[in-house]
Every structure is written in C-alpha cells, then in structure tokens.
GROMACS .gro file of C-alpha atoms in nm:
model
  405
    1UNK     CA    1  -0.142  -0.432   0.782
    2UNK     CA    2  -0.135  -0.119   0.997
    3UNK     CA    3  -0.445  -0.073   1.209
    4UNK     CA    4  -0.669   0.219   1.117
    5UNK     CA    5  -0.942   0.358   1.334
    6UNK     CA    6  -1.281   0.238   1.219
    7UNK     CA    7  -1.507   0.529   1.127
    8UNK     CA    8  -1.873   0.569   1.042
    9UNK     CA    9  -1.802   0.797   0.747
   10UNK     CA   10  -1.857   0.524   0.486
   11UNK     CA   11  -2.203   0.374   0.512
   12UNK     CA   12  -2.165   0.199   0.178
   13UNK     CA   13  -2.220  -0.152   0.048
   14UNK     CA   14  -1.962  -0.242  -0.217
   15UNK     CA   15  -1.968  -0.570  -0.410
   16UNK     CA   16  -1.658  -0.696  -0.587
   17UNK     CA   17  -1.665  -0.973  -0.849
   18UNK     CA   18  -1.370  -1.169  -0.989
   19UNK     CA   19  -1.339  -1.521  -1.128
   20UNK     CA   20  -1.010  -1.556  -0.937
   21UNK     CA   21  -1.011  -1.709  -0.587
   22UNK     CA   22  -1.033  -1.481  -0.285
   23UNK     CA   23  -0.798  -1.415  -0.115
   24UNK     CA   24  -0.588  -1.434  -0.430
   25UNK     CA   25  -0.228  -1.446  -0.543
   26UNK     CA   26  -0.340  -1.274  -0.867
   27UNK     CA   27  -0.406  -0.902  -0.859
   28UNK     CA   28  -0.356  -0.880  -0.483
   29UNK     CA   29  -0.468  -0.515  -0.469
   30UNK     CA   30  -0.822  -0.630  -0.397
   31UNK     CA   31  -0.706  -0.832  -0.095
   32UNK     CA   32  -0.569  -0.511   0.052
   33UNK     CA   33  -0.858  -0.289  -0.061
   34UNK     CA   34  -1.107  -0.510   0.119
   35UNK     CA   35  -0.911  -0.517   0.445
   36UNK     CA   36  -0.886  -0.138   0.452
   37UNK     CA   37  -1.247  -0.084   0.341
   38UNK     CA   38  -1.393  -0.308   0.609
   39UNK     CA   39  -1.173  -0.142   0.873
   40UNK     CA   40  -1.316   0.192   0.759
   41UNK     CA   41  -1.675   0.074   0.805
   42UNK     CA   42  -1.760  -0.017   0.445
   43UNK     CA   43  -1.981  -0.323   0.399
   44UNK     CA   44  -1.811  -0.548   0.143
   45UNK     CA   45  -1.941  -0.849  -0.047
   46UNK     CA   46  -1.710  -1.057  -0.268
   47UNK     CA   47  -1.814  -1.290  -0.550
   48UNK     CA   48  -1.511  -1.505  -0.632
   49UNK     CA   49  -1.403  -1.826  -0.799
   50UNK     CA   50  -1.402  -2.136  -0.584
   51UNK     CA   51  -1.108  -2.372  -0.553
   52UNK     CA   52  -1.149  -2.734  -0.448
   53UNK     CA   53  -1.188  -2.760  -0.073
   54UNK     CA   54  -1.290  -2.399  -0.020
   55UNK     CA   55  -1.626  -2.321   0.146
   56UNK     CA   56  -1.897  -2.176  -0.078
   57UNK     CA   57  -1.940  -1.885   0.162
   58UNK     CA   58  -1.755  -1.743   0.462
   59UNK     CA   59  -1.640  -1.418   0.619
   60UNK     CA   60  -1.284  -1.307   0.525
   61UNK     CA   61  -1.131  -0.986   0.663
   62UNK     CA   62  -1.481  -0.871   0.755
   63UNK     CA   63  -1.620  -0.923   0.404
   64UNK     CA   64  -1.898  -1.165   0.307
   65UNK     CA   65  -1.740  -1.395   0.049
   66UNK     CA   66  -1.949  -1.609  -0.187
   67UNK     CA   67  -1.763  -1.854  -0.408
   68UNK     CA   68  -1.872  -2.007  -0.737
   69UNK     CA   69  -1.705  -2.316  -0.877
   70UNK     CA   70  -1.502  -2.225  -1.185
   71UNK     CA   71  -1.182  -2.298  -1.371
   72UNK     CA   72  -0.954  -2.021  -1.242
   73UNK     CA   73  -0.739  -2.033  -1.555
   74UNK     CA   74  -0.777  -1.809  -1.859
   75UNK     CA   75  -1.036  -2.030  -2.033
   76UNK     CA   76  -1.300  -1.794  -2.166
   77UNK     CA   77  -1.596  -2.035  -2.157
   78UNK     CA   78  -1.544  -2.075  -1.782
   79UNK     CA   79  -1.524  -1.699  -1.735
   80UNK     CA   80  -1.857  -1.656  -1.910
   81UNK     CA   81  -2.022  -1.930  -1.704
   82UNK     CA   82  -1.878  -1.776  -1.389
   83UNK     CA   83  -2.012  -1.432  -1.488
   84UNK     CA   84  -2.360  -1.570  -1.557
   85UNK     CA   85  -2.379  -1.736  -1.215
   86UNK     CA   86  -2.199  -1.451  -1.041
   87UNK     CA   87  -2.435  -1.185  -1.172
   88UNK     CA   88  -2.733  -1.401  -1.072
   89UNK     CA   89  -2.589  -1.415  -0.720
   90UNK     CA   90  -2.544  -1.037  -0.717
   91UNK     CA   91  -2.906  -0.981  -0.817
   92UNK     CA   92  -3.017  -1.214  -0.538
   93UNK     CA   93  -2.803  -1.033  -0.279
   94UNK     CA   94  -2.919  -0.694  -0.404
   95UNK     CA   95  -3.284  -0.782  -0.346
   96UNK     CA   96  -3.213  -0.846   0.022
   97UNK     CA   97  -2.934  -0.596   0.093
   98UNK     CA   98  -2.902  -0.304  -0.149
   99UNK     CA   99  -2.560  -0.283  -0.318
  100UNK     CA  100  -2.441   0.075  -0.371
  101UNK     CA  101  -2.140   0.003  -0.593
  102UNK     CA  102  -2.052  -0.300  -0.805
  103UNK     CA  103  -1.672  -0.298  -0.836
  104UNK     CA  104  -1.623  -0.480  -1.165
  105UNK     CA  105  -1.284  -0.583  -1.299
  106UNK     CA  106  -1.261  -0.503  -1.669
  107UNK     CA  107  -1.255  -0.746  -1.963
  108UNK     CA  108  -1.170  -1.032  -1.973
  109UNK     CA  109  -1.252  -1.088  -1.604
  110UNK     CA  110  -1.618  -1.177  -1.666
  111UNK     CA  111  -1.572  -1.286  -2.026
  112UNK     CA  112  -1.817  -1.132  -2.270
  113UNK     CA  113  -2.061  -1.040  -1.993
  114UNK     CA  114  -1.963  -0.673  -1.983
  115UNK     CA  115  -2.207  -0.597  -1.701
  116UNK     CA  116  -2.507  -0.760  -1.529
  117UNK     CA  117  -2.819  -0.788  -1.744
  118UNK     CA  118  -3.046  -0.632  -1.638
  119UNK     CA  119  -2.847  -0.377  -1.444
  120UNK     CA  120  -2.923  -0.410  -1.070
  121UNK     CA  121  -3.161  -0.147  -0.937
  122UNK     CA  122  -2.994   0.143  -0.754
  123UNK     CA  123  -2.645  -0.003  -0.802
  124UNK     CA  124  -2.367   0.201  -0.959
  125UNK     CA  125  -2.110   0.013  -1.167
  126UNK     CA  126  -1.743   0.106  -1.130
  127UNK     CA  127  -1.520  -0.051  -1.393
  128UNK     CA  128  -1.165  -0.128  -1.277
  129UNK     CA  129  -0.911  -0.144  -1.564
  130UNK     CA  130  -0.581  -0.304  -1.465
  131UNK     CA  131  -0.433  -0.384  -1.806
  132UNK     CA  132  -0.512  -0.485  -2.161
  133UNK     CA  133  -0.457  -0.837  -2.295
  134UNK     CA  134  -0.097  -0.949  -2.264
  135UNK     CA  135  -0.070  -1.285  -2.443
  136UNK     CA  136  -0.021  -1.130  -2.789
  137UNK     CA  137  -0.081  -0.809  -2.985
  138UNK     CA  138  -0.406  -0.931  -3.144
  139UNK     CA  139  -0.557  -1.007  -2.805
  140UNK     CA  140  -0.429  -0.674  -2.679
  141UNK     CA  141  -0.618  -0.502  -2.964
  142UNK     CA  142  -0.938  -0.699  -2.897
  143UNK     CA  143  -0.924  -0.628  -2.525
  144UNK     CA  144  -0.893  -0.253  -2.587
  145UNK     CA  145  -1.210  -0.263  -2.799
  146UNK     CA  146  -1.397  -0.457  -2.531
  147UNK     CA  147  -1.281  -0.227  -2.249
  148UNK     CA  148  -1.395   0.080  -2.444
  149UNK     CA  149  -1.737  -0.080  -2.489
  150UNK     CA  150  -1.750  -0.178  -2.122
  151UNK     CA  151  -1.669   0.179  -2.017
  152UNK     CA  152  -1.979   0.304  -2.199
  153UNK     CA  153  -2.190   0.063  -1.993
  154UNK     CA  154  -2.036   0.163  -1.659
  155UNK     CA  155  -2.107   0.467  -1.443
  156UNK     CA  156  -1.741   0.537  -1.374
  157UNK     CA  157  -1.410   0.381  -1.476
  158UNK     CA  158  -1.075   0.366  -1.300
  159UNK     CA  159  -0.744   0.298  -1.474
  160UNK     CA  160  -0.414   0.220  -1.303
  161UNK     CA  161  -0.206   0.472  -1.496
  162UNK     CA  162  -0.231   0.755  -1.750
  163UNK     CA  163  -0.018   0.556  -1.995
  164UNK     CA  164  -0.264   0.265  -1.978
  165UNK     CA  165  -0.554   0.507  -2.032
  166UNK     CA  166  -0.386   0.657  -2.338
  167UNK     CA  167  -0.309   0.310  -2.471
  168UNK     CA  168  -0.679   0.221  -2.462
  169UNK     CA  169  -0.852   0.548  -2.560
  170UNK     CA  170  -0.577   0.760  -2.714
  171UNK     CA  171  -0.496   1.116  -2.615
  172UNK     CA  172  -0.860   1.228  -2.626
  173UNK     CA  173  -1.001   0.992  -2.366
  174UNK     CA  174  -1.369   1.019  -2.269
  175UNK     CA  175  -1.496   1.164  -1.944
  176UNK     CA  176  -1.579   0.955  -1.641
  177UNK     CA  177  -1.231   0.806  -1.594
  178UNK     CA  178  -1.005   0.850  -1.291
  179UNK     CA  179  -0.669   0.705  -1.190
  180UNK     CA  180  -0.659   0.428  -0.929
  181UNK     CA  181  -0.286   0.352  -0.913
  182UNK     CA  182  -0.122   0.023  -0.836
  183UNK     CA  183   0.055   0.027  -0.505
  184UNK     CA  184   0.189  -0.176  -0.219
  185UNK     CA  185   0.082  -0.243   0.138
  186UNK     CA  186   0.389  -0.095   0.301
  187UNK     CA  187   0.297  -0.236   0.640
  188UNK     CA  188   0.371  -0.585   0.500
  189UNK     CA  189   0.717  -0.505   0.360
  190UNK     CA  190   1.030  -0.384   0.535
  191UNK     CA  191   1.407  -0.395   0.479
  192UNK     CA  192   1.585  -0.696   0.623
  193UNK     CA  193   1.793  -1.006   0.557
  194UNK     CA  194   1.646  -1.354   0.559
  195UNK     CA  195   1.955  -1.570   0.593
  196UNK     CA  196   1.751  -1.867   0.714
  197UNK     CA  197   1.547  -1.877   0.392
  198UNK     CA  198   1.864  -1.858   0.185
  199UNK     CA  199   1.999  -2.154   0.377
  200UNK     CA  200   1.677  -2.351   0.326
  201UNK     CA  201   1.699  -2.281  -0.049
  202UNK     CA  202   2.062  -2.404  -0.058
  203UNK     CA  203   2.193  -2.065  -0.166
  204UNK     CA  204   2.562  -2.022  -0.074
  205UNK     CA  205   2.602  -1.796   0.232
  206UNK     CA  206   2.838  -1.556   0.052
  207UNK     CA  207   2.621  -1.526  -0.260
  208UNK     CA  208   2.508  -1.196  -0.409
  209UNK     CA  209   2.141  -1.276  -0.468
  210UNK     CA  210   1.956  -1.123  -0.761
  211UNK     CA  211   1.581  -1.173  -0.724
  212UNK     CA  212   1.289  -1.177  -0.965
  213UNK     CA  213   0.927  -1.227  -0.865
  214UNK     CA  214   0.631  -1.258  -1.100
  215UNK     CA  215   0.442  -1.466  -1.352
  216UNK     CA  216   0.673  -1.658  -1.585
  217UNK     CA  217   0.472  -1.621  -1.907
  218UNK     CA  218   0.665  -1.681  -2.230
  219UNK     CA  219   0.555  -1.344  -2.365
  220UNK     CA  220   0.753  -1.172  -2.087
  221UNK     CA  221   1.076  -1.273  -2.266
  222UNK     CA  222   1.254  -1.357  -1.942
  223UNK     CA  223   1.513  -1.560  -2.133
  224UNK     CA  224   1.663  -1.220  -2.222
  225UNK     CA  225   1.693  -1.139  -1.852
  226UNK     CA  226   1.851  -1.481  -1.799
  227UNK     CA  227   2.105  -1.411  -2.074
  228UNK     CA  228   2.195  -1.084  -1.900
  229UNK     CA  229   2.239  -1.261  -1.566
  230UNK     CA  230   2.457  -1.522  -1.737
  231UNK     CA  231   2.690  -1.244  -1.855
  232UNK     CA  232   2.709  -1.108  -1.500
  233UNK     CA  233   2.784  -1.452  -1.353
  234UNK     CA  234   3.072  -1.506  -1.597
  235UNK     CA  235   3.254  -1.213  -1.431
  236UNK     CA  236   3.101  -1.247  -1.083
  237UNK     CA  237   3.067  -1.616  -0.991
  238UNK     CA  238   2.932  -1.527  -0.645
  239UNK     CA  239   2.605  -1.412  -0.808
  240UNK     CA  240   2.297  -1.629  -0.758
  241UNK     CA  241   1.956  -1.574  -0.921
  242UNK     CA  242   1.638  -1.651  -0.727
  243UNK     CA  243   1.321  -1.665  -0.941
  244UNK     CA  244   0.987  -1.673  -0.757
  245UNK     CA  245   0.678  -1.756  -0.961
  246UNK     CA  246   0.522  -1.997  -1.207
  247UNK     CA  247   0.398  -1.987  -1.564
  248UNK     CA  248   0.420  -2.149  -1.906
  249UNK     CA  249   0.770  -2.011  -1.958
  250UNK     CA  250   0.928  -2.199  -1.667
  251UNK     CA  251   1.049  -2.493  -1.875
  252UNK     CA  252   1.200  -2.259  -2.133
  253UNK     CA  253   1.386  -2.072  -1.858
  254UNK     CA  254   1.521  -2.393  -1.707
  255UNK     CA  255   1.640  -2.506  -2.050
  256UNK     CA  256   1.803  -2.167  -2.114
  257UNK     CA  257   1.985  -2.186  -1.780
  258UNK     CA  258   2.138  -2.520  -1.881
  259UNK     CA  259   2.234  -2.387  -2.223
  260UNK     CA  260   2.411  -2.094  -2.057
  261UNK     CA  261   2.577  -2.327  -1.805
  262UNK     CA  262   2.443  -2.133  -1.507
  263UNK     CA  263   2.183  -2.377  -1.372
  264UNK     CA  264   2.379  -2.416  -1.046
  265UNK     CA  265   2.354  -2.039  -0.997
  266UNK     CA  266   1.973  -2.030  -1.025
  267UNK     CA  267   1.694  -2.136  -0.789
  268UNK     CA  268   1.334  -2.164  -0.914
  269UNK     CA  269   1.090  -2.169  -0.622
  270UNK     CA  270   0.763  -2.202  -0.812
  271UNK     CA  271   0.455  -2.016  -0.688
  272UNK     CA  272   0.473  -1.877  -0.335
  273UNK     CA  273   0.172  -1.764  -0.125
  274UNK     CA  274   0.143  -1.387  -0.125
  275UNK     CA  275   0.187  -1.363   0.251
  276UNK     CA  276   0.534  -1.520   0.210
  277UNK     CA  277   0.652  -1.273  -0.054
  278UNK     CA  278   0.803  -1.029   0.201
  279UNK     CA  279   1.018  -1.314   0.337
  280UNK     CA  280   1.150  -1.391  -0.009
  281UNK     CA  281   1.223  -1.026  -0.086
  282UNK     CA  282   1.432  -1.013   0.231
  283UNK     CA  283   1.648  -1.289   0.084
  284UNK     CA  284   1.732  -1.071  -0.221
  285UNK     CA  285   2.028  -0.834  -0.244
  286UNK     CA  286   1.905  -0.675  -0.569
  287UNK     CA  287   1.556  -0.673  -0.722
  288UNK     CA  288   1.522  -0.730  -1.097
  289UNK     CA  289   1.227  -0.542  -1.249
  290UNK     CA  290   1.269  -0.676  -1.602
  291UNK     CA  291   0.972  -0.573  -1.818
  292UNK     CA  292   1.001  -0.616  -2.196
  293UNK     CA  293   0.937  -0.302  -2.399
  294UNK     CA  294   0.627  -0.453  -2.563
  295UNK     CA  295   0.288  -0.290  -2.612
  296UNK     CA  296   0.109  -0.533  -2.382
  297UNK     CA  297   0.351  -0.479  -2.092
  298UNK     CA  298   0.536  -0.150  -2.113
  299UNK     CA  299   0.264   0.088  -1.988
  300UNK     CA  300   0.151  -0.108  -1.684
  301UNK     CA  301   0.332  -0.013  -1.360
  302UNK     CA  302   0.476  -0.343  -1.230
  303UNK     CA  303   0.373  -0.428  -0.875
  304UNK     CA  304   0.703  -0.614  -0.831
  305UNK     CA  305   0.891  -0.284  -0.864
  306UNK     CA  306   0.684  -0.122  -0.590
  307UNK     CA  307   0.734  -0.425  -0.365
  308UNK     CA  308   1.112  -0.428  -0.419
  309UNK     CA  309   1.133  -0.060  -0.326
  310UNK     CA  310   0.905  -0.104  -0.026
  311UNK     CA  311   1.143  -0.375   0.097
  312UNK     CA  312   1.435  -0.133   0.066
  313UNK     CA  313   1.604  -0.314  -0.222
  314UNK     CA  314   1.828  -0.158  -0.485
  315UNK     CA  315   1.655  -0.223  -0.818
  316UNK     CA  316   1.756  -0.270  -1.181
  317UNK     CA  317   1.450  -0.181  -1.390
  318UNK     CA  318   1.391  -0.169  -1.763
  319UNK     CA  319   1.320   0.174  -1.905
  320UNK     CA  320   0.943   0.138  -1.957
  321UNK     CA  321   0.675   0.399  -1.884
  322UNK     CA  322   0.529   0.164  -1.623
  323UNK     CA  323   0.856   0.119  -1.436
  324UNK     CA  324   0.921   0.492  -1.446
  325UNK     CA  325   0.600   0.548  -1.250
  326UNK     CA  326   0.794   0.418  -0.948
  327UNK     CA  327   1.158   0.465  -1.049
  328UNK     CA  328   1.380   0.772  -1.081
  329UNK     CA  329   1.706   0.694  -1.257
  330UNK     CA  330   2.000   0.703  -1.018
  331UNK     CA  331   1.788   0.808  -0.721
  332UNK     CA  332   1.611   0.490  -0.613
  333UNK     CA  333   1.704   0.248  -0.894
  334UNK     CA  334   1.904   0.195  -1.211
  335UNK     CA  335   1.720   0.208  -1.544
  336UNK     CA  336   1.829   0.012  -1.850
  337UNK     CA  337   1.691  -0.090  -2.186
  338UNK     CA  338   1.555  -0.443  -2.221
  339UNK     CA  339   1.860  -0.542  -2.428
  340UNK     CA  340   2.052  -0.823  -2.258
  341UNK     CA  341   2.395  -0.656  -2.280
  342UNK     CA  342   2.273  -0.323  -2.141
  343UNK     CA  343   2.072  -0.494  -1.869
  344UNK     CA  344   2.378  -0.700  -1.773
  345UNK     CA  345   2.590  -0.385  -1.749
  346UNK     CA  346   2.332  -0.222  -1.520
  347UNK     CA  347   2.326  -0.529  -1.293
  348UNK     CA  348   2.706  -0.533  -1.277
  349UNK     CA  349   2.703  -0.169  -1.165
  350UNK     CA  350   2.516  -0.276  -0.852
  351UNK     CA  351   2.693  -0.607  -0.798
  352UNK     CA  352   3.033  -0.438  -0.805
  353UNK     CA  353   2.950  -0.112  -0.624
  354UNK     CA  354   2.840  -0.157  -0.262
  355UNK     CA  355   2.818   0.220  -0.205
  356UNK     CA  356   2.577   0.260  -0.498
  357UNK     CA  357   2.366  -0.027  -0.362
  358UNK     CA  358   2.355   0.135  -0.018
  359UNK     CA  359   2.264   0.476  -0.160
  360UNK     CA  360   1.975   0.342  -0.370
  361UNK     CA  361   1.856   0.122  -0.085
  362UNK     CA  362   1.848   0.414   0.159
  363UNK     CA  363   1.609   0.604  -0.068
  364UNK     CA  364   1.397   0.313  -0.188
  365UNK     CA  365   1.127   0.295   0.076
  366UNK     CA  366   1.052   0.666   0.112
  367UNK     CA  367   1.036   0.698  -0.268
  368UNK     CA  368   0.731   0.470  -0.282
  369UNK     CA  369   0.529   0.614   0.008
  370UNK     CA  370   0.267   0.786  -0.210
  371UNK     CA  371   0.180   0.441  -0.348
  372UNK     CA  372   0.101   0.292  -0.007
  373UNK     CA  373  -0.243   0.129  -0.031
  374UNK     CA  374  -0.341   0.291   0.299
  375UNK     CA  375  -0.324   0.623   0.115
  376UNK     CA  376  -0.461   0.499  -0.217
  377UNK     CA  377  -0.784   0.367  -0.064
  378UNK     CA  378  -0.872   0.702   0.096
  379UNK     CA  379  -0.725   0.930  -0.170
  380UNK     CA  380  -0.835   0.746  -0.487
  381UNK     CA  381  -1.065   0.447  -0.430
  382UNK     CA  382  -1.332   0.603  -0.207
  383UNK     CA  383  -1.365   0.914  -0.431
  384UNK     CA  384  -1.403   0.683  -0.733
  385UNK     CA  385  -1.693   0.505  -0.562
  386UNK     CA  386  -1.851   0.841  -0.491
  387UNK     CA  387  -1.815   0.945  -0.857
  388UNK     CA  388  -1.977   0.620  -0.970
  389UNK     CA  389  -2.279   0.669  -0.742
  390UNK     CA  390  -2.316   1.033  -0.846
  391UNK     CA  391  -2.292   0.945  -1.217
  392UNK     CA  392  -2.553   0.671  -1.177
  393UNK     CA  393  -2.797   0.932  -1.049
  394UNK     CA  394  -2.952   0.710  -0.786
  395UNK     CA  395  -3.100   0.868  -0.476
  396UNK     CA  396  -2.865   0.703  -0.230
  397UNK     CA  397  -2.777   1.035  -0.069
  398UNK     CA  398  -2.900   0.925   0.271
  399UNK     CA  399  -2.638   0.649   0.262
  400UNK     CA  400  -2.324   0.824   0.143
  401UNK     CA  401  -2.328   1.200   0.090
  402UNK     CA  402  -2.285   1.308   0.453
  403UNK     CA  403  -2.025   1.043   0.514
  404UNK     CA  404  -1.780   1.045   0.221
  405UNK     CA  405  -1.546   1.338   0.270
   0.00000   0.00000   0.00000
C-alpha cells in the first residue's frame, strides 16, 4: 500500500461488523478501507468472526479488532448468533467510546438481525450492499426483499454499482443511496512475470498461461469456461490453464477436465492468501474474467477483472454489465458472450496475436486508475459516512463537520 500523509481532518470513530475473519480473503475491500482510514486518522473498530487459533482481540493495521467465535461458512444460524453477540459487543464499546458510524454489510452478513436492537445512541448506520444472493434465483429474490427492508432501517446506504441498485430497487430507487464502487489497491499490483512460481507449479516454461482467480461455486458455471479452454488447447497445445480458488464446484471442474482430456494442461492451486494474489497474477499471460450472464452475477463488477487490469494483463471478459464497468471492448480487453464457442474464439484471438496482447496490456493499468481504492476511500467512502451522520441527525458536529472536506 502506498503511504499517505496522516491528517487530522477525520476525527471519526467507525465500527465495521462482519461474520468473516479479519483480515479476510472474502470481500477484501474492507481490508484496504481500514488501512487507508487509519492512515487518514480515522479511529476504526472491527467486529469479526474468529478462526481457531486467532486472538479474541488485537490491533491490526491500526484498528481495534474484536473477534467472536463463529462458523465462517454460509450457515444462517451461525450468522444470527454472531450478529446477536456482535451487536452486544458494539453496544458495550459504544458506552465507553462513542461510535459515530456503524459500517454494516448488508443481508445476509448478520443474518436476520438487520440492525442492532436497540439502535446505539448517537451512532449512524451505513448499510453497505455488495451483491444480492448468488446461490439461486429464489435466494436472490429473498435477499433483495431483505436488503430493501434493511435500507429503511439504515441512515444511509451504499451500493457497488448502479446496475446492482436497479436490480434491487428498480428504476425508481429511494433516496439515501450512493455508489461505493468496487476497486483495487493498485499499489499491490503491477505488471511482471513470475517465472519462478510457474516453475514451482510445474507449468512448462514455454506455456501460454491463461489464468482464472475466484470462488469456484457451481452456480458460476465454470465448466463452460473449461469447455472453451479445451477448444483452444486442441488448436494451441502450448496453452495451460491456472485456476486459483476453492469452492463446491472444484470436483466438477476436475472431472470435466478429465472428460475433455485436458487435465495435464490445468493446474488447480486451491485457495491462496490474498497477499499472494499479485504473485499469481504475474504468472498469467491472459486473465479470464468469465462471469455467467445470470441474474445473481451479471450486474456485480467482478473484482478479478479490476485486479487483472491493475496487473497489466490482457483480459477476455464476458459481456456482462458488471464486467463492462471496467472493460472497454478492444481498448483494454476483449468482450465475449458466455457461450463456450464464442468465449473460445475470443481467447484464441489473444493466444494467437501477440501484438493485440501487447496493445491491450499497455492500456490495462491506466484504464483502471479511477477504481484505485486510494481514490475511492476519499472520493466515495468518507462522503458516505458524512451523509449517514447527517441523515441520522445526531449532534456530532464537533467531531466531524470541520474536518470532513
């Protein structure tokens, strides 16, 4: 992370709650938010899930972190129990050290606890909507209902993209909503070649490496991407696919690779710590931003696409509204439908055209600069906190008005 001068302009106390561990490999935006906020002089408290062996409390990146034992999976009973204990902890902290803003991840993060009950005195609630439910269309529908209800209980709401906002509220969305875009910490990513990692992964030295990074959930239909890569390999045997991530679709992908006869051309790494992701991206020649054109995925801007571009990679992206937030066809990436034949043809365009790869790569990093988290925190996050406090109507003016510009 690039160093930023600490200022006294933000005399705020922000509390963030998530049932995921902290620091986390899931929704890593908050890792970066907290580093930048504390560097800027914001007091930050984190209520997070606790993994085995982790301390119940410690200081991380200048933030006070309190951990509560929970199952960090998607089990909803555990999320509700975590929320009950987490909100109790917040009330206790608030009595000793007033919290100005509770930064609350939207449903289903805290289960059916849509906000603390009772609401903490003099604390504004900012709801952070990252996506709707993704496991199936019914859950997607239920999550939209719950998020709409949660918005009515919050003082201000942020959404990662206009398409996500429209998907939840329709074209006539209510007031009190601003955009807090997904982004990338550009100081952590840079163009380069990691030949040593390729060697350690037993990837042939002359291979053309296609890379995919992300959660391997069955609903992401990554077998279609695998079929496309299989078509490319049949004409270009030097191609190797590197898949970084874990999920319930891993076994299905491994089986599909054997069926296609390309298992020797694929490496599955499993989950990789977030701080190692830049190393793995530097072992790619082409980034695959395959997102199925499904209601639960298509509108969300994929963080993988931003990371590929930040690392200077040429990218083959599916033609979804979310991908098009970062991608301009033919300028910094190639867009394709999610059909396997069309996606294969787009990949082959890059595999077989070094000049096209070089041209896209040369534009990739500058094309993503507006989504650098260093800019997003100042331009979008801090103003959202201010809007939440103003909407709450609390007399905290002595703490923030003269300082938030």
